[in-house]
Amino acid sequence: MLTAMAWRNLWRHRRRTLITAGALAVSMAFVLALFTYMDGTYRAMSTVMVDQTIGHVQVHHPGFQATRSLRLTVADASARRAALDALPEVRELVPRLEGYALLGGADRTSGGLLLGVDPAVERAQLERRVVKGRFLADAPAREIVLGQGLARSLAVGEGDEVVAVTQAADGSLGNDLYRVVGVVASGTVAQDRSGAWVHLADLQELLVLPDQVHSFVVLSPSLEPRVDDPVVNQTLAAVRGVVGSEGVDVVSWWEASPQTAKLLGISDGSAWIVLCVVFGVAGLGVLNTMLMSVFERTRELGVMKALGTRPAVLVRLVLIEALILGLLSVAGGLALGGLFDLYLTTKGFALTTGDGDRLSTGGVFFDDVIRGVVKPERIVAAAVFLLGVAVLSAVWPAVRAARLDPVDAMQDR
Amino acid sequence: MALLLRLAVRNLVRNFRRSAITMAGIALGLTLMAAMNTLQNGSHHDMLRTAVGLLGGHVVVQPPGAQGDHQGKHVLADSTAVADQLRALFPGAVVTRRLLVEGLVSSPAGSTAASVRGVDPTDEAQVVDLDDQIQTGEWLAPDDTQGILLGEAMARTLNVGVGDKVVFMAQPEGDEVQSRLFRVRGTFRTGTAELDGFIAITTVAGAQTLHPRPDAATHVAVHLADPGETRQATKAARAALPTLEVLPWQEAIPDVREFVEMDKRYSDIMWLVLGAIVSMGVVNTVLMSVLERIREFGIMTALGLRPGRLAAMVLTEGFVLGAVAAAAGVALGLLASWPIVHWGVDYSELAGTDTMEAGGIPVSMKVKGVVDWGRMAVYPAVGIGFAVFASLWPAWKVATLEPVEAIHHR
Amino acid sequence: MEELLDAADDVQRGSRSHATVSMHVKTASYERGMKMESWAEGADKTLIRILEPAKDAGVATLKVDDNIWNYLPKVDRTLKIPAGMMGGSWMGSHFTNDDLVKESRMAEDYTGTITGRPGQAGATSWVIELVPKPDAPVVWGKVEIHIGADRVPSLARYYDEKGVLVRTLTWEDVRVVAGRKVPMRMVLTPADKPGEYTRITYESLDFDAQLPEGTFTLQALKR
């Protein structure tokens, strides 16, 4: 009964209702858009810093992480790989081998880190970053792809030959000639300056490490692996089950690289601060609007009281109106916010400097275009918050009006 | 005009509670913006200062073609003469020389690739914080040609400490390999892995012993007392040294400045959005206040008052609303900024590290705020603008009143 | 004393020499043997070509003064070793590229004191303690060298500045070649890695060899 009355009341003052609801709805839409933007930025950072570099779970020799020593490898690579690939908890399995080498172009030499990869697996990530030529072919063919900075240091380009010389695992001098098939604008500053990708089989041959890898990098089904993510922990357990613990360490990404976890934590932390500020300001706006809305009606409420409505009922009425108003606003906010979000998630937004050079932070380059990410929890949080503030801010004026002497209330100005 | 203002103020005071609440909203929003901006600005200031310090100064003099050469192959000769010339030209500034040499540092325990930075210790200490980041031993003395400072990580790899000797080997011009003995005078820690594991510091004279060219330097930098003079200083230096390349720091290290610009841009956008949110409240207020006076307005119009004047009054109300709130907001914002400027904010606990890398240089996690007076003036102006903008529609409604309808309005 | 040191330095050198050498390296991770041919002129010019094993056959190292080049037949390229890689081991042994370059004359870079003579306390060798000159670009704190009465070195100990032994070099198997006494074997043992060593054995050694013109050139590397 009260609800029906509340509803009627609202529509009696159609203009005021619509204006108030409109203001609230727009506020909510902006908040949603901001969420989408920030979540998108975080996902971009996390993807590059975690997914594409250290993965979610790593399998490597126990001493390898600390020393990155050439000979600390995981043996029986092909057999283990097949077993791990079969696991449902493993979204992607990336074998990796690395070795520091002296690289030589026609007249310049430079030290570089050779990364032996399986092109079929890494292609998805790296192909987008190719700025010249292409990525490696699926079959080993002595091809090499250089990081932008390295290609510049060596003064080589597509089609040129690069010699790599290194100390092989058996003590001999590993050396071979590779053909540059592409140049990559890599994801990390370090890789850009000294990274070179070759086929895993080619590197195994150069380093005399047959059927060995330095690490298996595993991606779990989780899209955004936070520290202690349960999905990642599941994958961790599954991998351990297959690989055992002899001669290998199986670790989660946050154990493998606490610095990355910290870095992402800071990014997340500062995002939270911004969020609080945004919520604070938006909340103030809503509070403001609702306060005034109800204060305006003191007179009217006074009349009702004079007509015999009990104070408690009055307050309830006002609160129900506030609730309905809030719900209307949320609906409007979702609609408008939905439009903003659509734009952000499809067209995305750019993060480059004036002349198109990429920016870096924490050693990681940002992608050219970042797409927004919409998370249901955010929408729910924003809606609940809005509703909460709307209703709560109606309390004070309602109570005040209910307590006033009807005559005073009617004269309220 | 004065009448309009008086009327506007009186109208606002008539419903004091409503005006107060609206203004409070705007003011608080501004306060938050101001405080956060001060913090962020402080961080940017620190970044730029560090970057300019790492570079050496606001105006950089280097041999032609050196820009983009990371291997240090371009070197200018007779650097002392160049430095003296610049000192004469800029009496209040600090002129520093740098000679960068890449090579290998060896100890009995092993060797590691390193980049040696030859500096003028006294000048350098005025420009860079490094002398405060010495962990063991001490900063270099000006005439110490054999002293070397190692990054902490490098010292550990080589297993050397203060007083130990290391041999530095380099091929500065690509041909002859030169080796020289150096003694460790101290170790430093900047917090960035790259600097601490890869950089070593000697005096210019010390680094010059490895270089065939007379009195070589990679660049000479002028650190001005007033960074605002960079443009003029660059011009003056260019005129005095026509054979060399002279760059202002914005061109010498574009990455950092662009990172800061981008950061600021995104903040501004965010605040704009928040401002829009707040102004929604203003629209509400003004509209309400207009609506409830519509009968009044109707009567006044019927009595001959031109609607235009009424509209002007509504706008003025919006303006006053915004102005008072903005003033309060900025005042509170400055107040809130004071502790941020004075004591700063320490993120290092949260971050777990003292510095983080952004835009290629180390950023300190202990931030001291710096007030951005420019934005302190612009934000409230924009706030007032929003308030006036929010009053436009209500003002227009008033201007287009039909007196009879208005009087009968309920 | 200078005489002694110079003699020690020159013990395996002639004004022009030609030798075949085998090198055996044992480390914690691998053990390999190599055979190589070397030519030298004084202390400044050396050319070494690997003969065995097949994987490394044809690889050649040329040292002229302080520079080193490697020729790699497999890729047909000559690479100059940059300063940054001088710390790296030569062909997987315990000798570094730098060691090859710095066959420095002990007398030049060090000041020596004789701390033991043959006949003293039953010793058969001179014991000389070498301390690097103040500006000498050598990493060692002290080198202790034992030279026999016959002017043939037998032992050298390398210490860092804190007095910790870092590596030991021994000369063994002294034979007479062309009228001179020459140790045909050298063993380098790192102090911190027990069980590891690099052993160099001279299979044949010819002083005053006939070296054709242009032996120590980059072109010669390739042949």
mmCIF file with all atom_site columns, N, CA and C in Angstrom, chain B residues 163-187:
data_model
loop_
_atom_site.group_PDB
_atom_site.id
_atom_site.type_symbol
_atom_site.label_atom_id
_atom_site.label_alt_id
_atom_site.label_comp_id
_atom_site.label_asym_id
_atom_site.label_entity_id
_atom_site.label_seq_id
_atom_site.pdbx_PDB_ins_code
_atom_site.Cartn_x
_atom_site.Cartn_y
_atom_site.Cartn_z
_atom_site.occupancy
_atom_site.B_iso_or_equiv
_atom_site.pdbx_formal_charge
_atom_site.auth_seq_id
_atom_site.auth_comp_id
_atom_site.auth_asym_id
_atom_site.auth_atom_id
_atom_site.pdbx_PDB_model_num
ATOM 1  N N  . GLY B 1 163 ? 88.250 -0.326 -1.048  1.00 0.00 ? 163 GLY B N  1
ATOM 2  C CA . GLY B 1 163 ? 89.688 -0.561 -0.973  1.00 0.00 ? 163 GLY B CA 1
ATOM 3  C C  . GLY B 1 163 ? 90.179 -1.628 -1.919  1.00 0.00 ? 163 GLY B C  1
ATOM 4  N N  . ASP B 1 164 ? 89.269 -2.484 -2.425  1.00 0.00 ? 164 ASP B N  1
ATOM 5  C CA . ASP B 1 164 ? 89.719 -3.535 -3.340  1.00 0.00 ? 164 ASP B CA 1
ATOM 6  C C  . ASP B 1 164 ? 89.983 -2.967 -4.717  1.00 0.00 ? 164 ASP B C  1
ATOM 7  N N  . LYS B 1 165 ? 90.716 -3.736 -5.525  1.00 0.00 ? 165 LYS B N  1
ATOM 8  C CA . LYS B 1 165 ? 90.976 -3.219 -6.866  1.00 0.00 ? 165 LYS B CA 1
ATOM 9  C C  . LYS B 1 165 ? 90.196 -3.998 -7.903  1.00 0.00 ? 165 LYS B C  1
ATOM 10 N N  . VAL B 1 166 ? 89.876 -3.289 -8.966  1.00 0.00 ? 166 VAL B N  1
ATOM 11 C CA . VAL B 1 166 ? 89.230 -3.918 -10.111 1.00 0.00 ? 166 VAL B CA 1
ATOM 12 C C  . VAL B 1 166 ? 89.931 -3.402 -11.364 1.00 0.00 ? 166 VAL B C  1
ATOM 13 N N  . VAL B 1 167 ? 89.815 -4.182 -12.429 1.00 0.00 ? 167 VAL B N  1
ATOM 14 C CA . VAL B 1 167 ? 90.394 -3.759 -13.693 1.00 0.00 ? 167 VAL B CA 1
ATOM 15 C C  . VAL B 1 167 ? 89.257 -3.486 -14.662 1.00 0.00 ? 167 VAL B C  1
ATOM 16 N N  . PHE B 1 168 ? 89.298 -2.336 -15.281 1.00 0.00 ? 168 PHE B N  1
ATOM 17 C CA . PHE B 1 168 ? 88.266 -2.017 -16.263 1.00 0.00 ? 168 PHE B CA 1
ATOM 18 C C  . PHE B 1 168 ? 88.884 -2.058 -17.642 1.00 0.00 ? 168 PHE B C  1
ATOM 19 N N  . MET B 1 169 ? 88.202 -2.799 -18.548 1.00 0.00 ? 169 MET B N  1
ATOM 20 C CA . MET B 1 169 ? 88.719 -2.960 -19.900 1.00 0.00 ? 169 MET B CA 1
ATOM 21 C C  . MET B 1 169 ? 87.680 -2.463 -20.889 1.00 0.00 ? 169 MET B C  1
ATOM 22 N N  . ALA B 1 170 ? 88.106 -1.627 -21.831 1.00 0.00 ? 170 ALA B N  1
ATOM 23 C CA . ALA B 1 170 ? 87.144 -1.070 -22.770 1.00 0.00 ? 170 ALA B CA 1
ATOM 24 C C  . ALA B 1 170 ? 87.753 -0.906 -24.147 1.00 0.00 ? 170 ALA B C  1
ATOM 25 N N  . GLN B 1 171 ? 86.873 -0.781 -25.138 1.00 0.00 ? 171 GLN B N  1
ATOM 26 C CA . GLN B 1 171 ? 87.321 -0.474 -26.501 1.00 0.00 ? 171 GLN B CA 1
ATOM 27 C C  . GLN B 1 171 ? 86.600 0.778  -26.941 1.00 0.00 ? 171 GLN B C  1
ATOM 28 N N  . PRO B 1 172 ? 87.000 1.915  -26.449 1.00 0.00 ? 172 PRO B N  1
ATOM 29 C CA . PRO B 1 172 ? 86.184 3.108  -26.631 1.00 0.00 ? 172 PRO B CA 1
ATOM 30 C C  . PRO B 1 172 ? 85.929 3.498  -28.080 1.00 0.00 ? 172 PRO B C  1
ATOM 31 N N  . GLU B 1 173 ? 86.915 3.412  -28.919 1.00 0.00 ? 173 GLU B N  1
ATOM 32 C CA . GLU B 1 173 ? 86.647 3.828  -30.293 1.00 0.00 ? 173 GLU B CA 1
ATOM 33 C C  . GLU B 1 173 ? 86.560 2.621  -31.201 1.00 0.00 ? 173 GLU B C  1
ATOM 34 N N  . GLY B 1 174 ? 86.372 1.475  -30.607 1.00 0.00 ? 174 GLY B N  1
ATOM 35 C CA . GLY B 1 174 ? 86.136 0.282  -31.408 1.00 0.00 ? 174 GLY B CA 1
ATOM 36 C C  . GLY B 1 174 ? 87.382 -0.479 -31.770 1.00 0.00 ? 174 GLY B C  1
ATOM 37 N N  . ASP B 1 175 ? 88.536 0.097  -31.567 1.00 0.00 ? 175 ASP B N  1
ATOM 38 C CA . ASP B 1 175 ? 89.736 -0.612 -31.994 1.00 0.00 ? 175 ASP B CA 1
ATOM 39 C C  . ASP B 1 175 ? 90.581 -1.131 -30.836 1.00 0.00 ? 175 ASP B C  1
ATOM 40 N N  . GLU B 1 176 ? 91.304 -0.225 -30.260 1.00 0.00 ? 176 GLU B N  1
ATOM 41 C CA . GLU B 1 176 ? 92.238 -0.632 -29.227 1.00 0.00 ? 176 GLU B CA 1
ATOM 42 C C  . GLU B 1 176 ? 91.538 -0.988 -27.936 1.00 0.00 ? 176 GLU B C  1
ATOM 43 N N  . VAL B 1 177 ? 91.951 -2.076 -27.357 1.00 0.00 ? 177 VAL B N  1
ATOM 44 C CA . VAL B 1 177 ? 91.423 -2.426 -26.039 1.00 0.00 ? 177 VAL B CA 1
ATOM 45 C C  . VAL B 1 177 ? 92.324 -1.810 -24.975 1.00 0.00 ? 177 VAL B C  1
ATOM 46 N N  . GLN B 1 178 ? 91.718 -1.092 -24.058 1.00 0.00 ? 178 GLN B N  1
ATOM 47 C CA . GLN B 1 178 ? 92.491 -0.459 -22.998 1.00 0.00 ? 178 GLN B CA 1
ATOM 48 C C  . GLN B 1 178 ? 92.103 -1.058 -21.660 1.00 0.00 ? 178 GLN B C  1
ATOM 49 N N  . SER B 1 179 ? 93.068 -1.277 -20.807 1.00 0.00 ? 179 SER B N  1
ATOM 50 C CA . SER B 1 179 ? 92.770 -1.742 -19.457 1.00 0.00 ? 179 SER B CA 1
ATOM 51 C C  . SER B 1 179 ? 93.343 -0.774 -18.459 1.00 0.00 ? 179 SER B C  1
ATOM 52 N N  . ARG B 1 180 ? 92.584 -0.529 -17.404 1.00 0.00 ? 180 ARG B N  1
ATOM 53 C CA . ARG B 1 180 ? 93.110 0.353  -16.356 1.00 0.00 ? 180 ARG B CA 1
ATOM 54 C C  . ARG B 1 180 ? 92.717 -0.186 -15.006 1.00 0.00 ? 180 ARG B C  1
ATOM 55 N N  . LEU B 1 181 ? 93.567 0.088  -14.057 1.00 0.00 ? 181 LEU B N  1
ATOM 56 C CA . LEU B 1 181 ? 93.308 -0.327 -12.694 1.00 0.00 ? 181 LEU B CA 1
ATOM 57 C C  . LEU B 1 181 ? 92.507 0.745  -11.979 1.00 0.00 ? 181 LEU B C  1
ATOM 58 N N  . PHE B 1 182 ? 91.515 0.324  -11.213 1.00 0.00 ? 182 PHE B N  1
ATOM 59 C CA . PHE B 1 182 ? 90.757 1.256  -10.378 1.00 0.00 ? 182 PHE B CA 1
ATOM 60 C C  . PHE B 1 182 ? 90.616 0.674  -8.992  1.00 0.00 ? 182 PHE B C  1
ATOM 61 N N  . ARG B 1 183 ? 90.460 1.556  -8.014  1.00 0.00 ? 183 ARG B N  1
ATOM 62 C CA . ARG B 1 183 ? 90.227 1.080  -6.651  1.00 0.00 ? 183 ARG B CA 1
ATOM 63 C C  . ARG B 1 183 ? 88.832 1.466  -6.221  1.00 0.00 ? 183 ARG B C  1
ATOM 64 N N  . VAL B 1 184 ? 88.156 0.543  -5.577  1.00 0.00 ? 184 VAL B N  1
ATOM 65 C CA . VAL B 1 184 ? 86.786 0.802  -5.141  1.00 0.00 ? 184 VAL B CA 1
ATOM 66 C C  . VAL B 1 184 ? 86.801 1.772  -3.968  1.00 0.00 ? 184 VAL B C  1
ATOM 67 N N  . ARG B 1 185 ? 86.153 2.911  -4.165  1.00 0.00 ? 185 ARG B N  1
ATOM 68 C CA . ARG B 1 185 ? 86.079 3.878  -3.061  1.00 0.00 ? 185 ARG B CA 1
ATOM 69 C C  . ARG B 1 185 ? 84.759 3.752  -2.320  1.00 0.00 ? 185 ARG B C  1
ATOM 70 N N  . GLY B 1 186 ? 83.778 3.161  -2.945  1.00 0.00 ? 186 GLY B N  1
ATOM 71 C CA . GLY B 1 186 ? 82.488 3.034  -2.273  1.00 0.00 ? 186 GLY B CA 1
ATOM 72 C C  . GLY B 1 186 ? 81.488 2.293  -3.152  1.00 0.00 ? 186 GLY B C  1
ATOM 73 N N  . THR B 1 187 ? 80.342 1.963  -2.556  1.00 0.00 ? 187 THR B N  1
ATOM 74 C CA . THR B 1 187 ? 79.271 1.342  -3.336  1.00 0.00 ? 187 THR B CA 1
ATOM 75 C C  . THR B 1 187 ? 78.004 2.160  -3.151  1.00 0.00 ? 187 THR B C  1
#
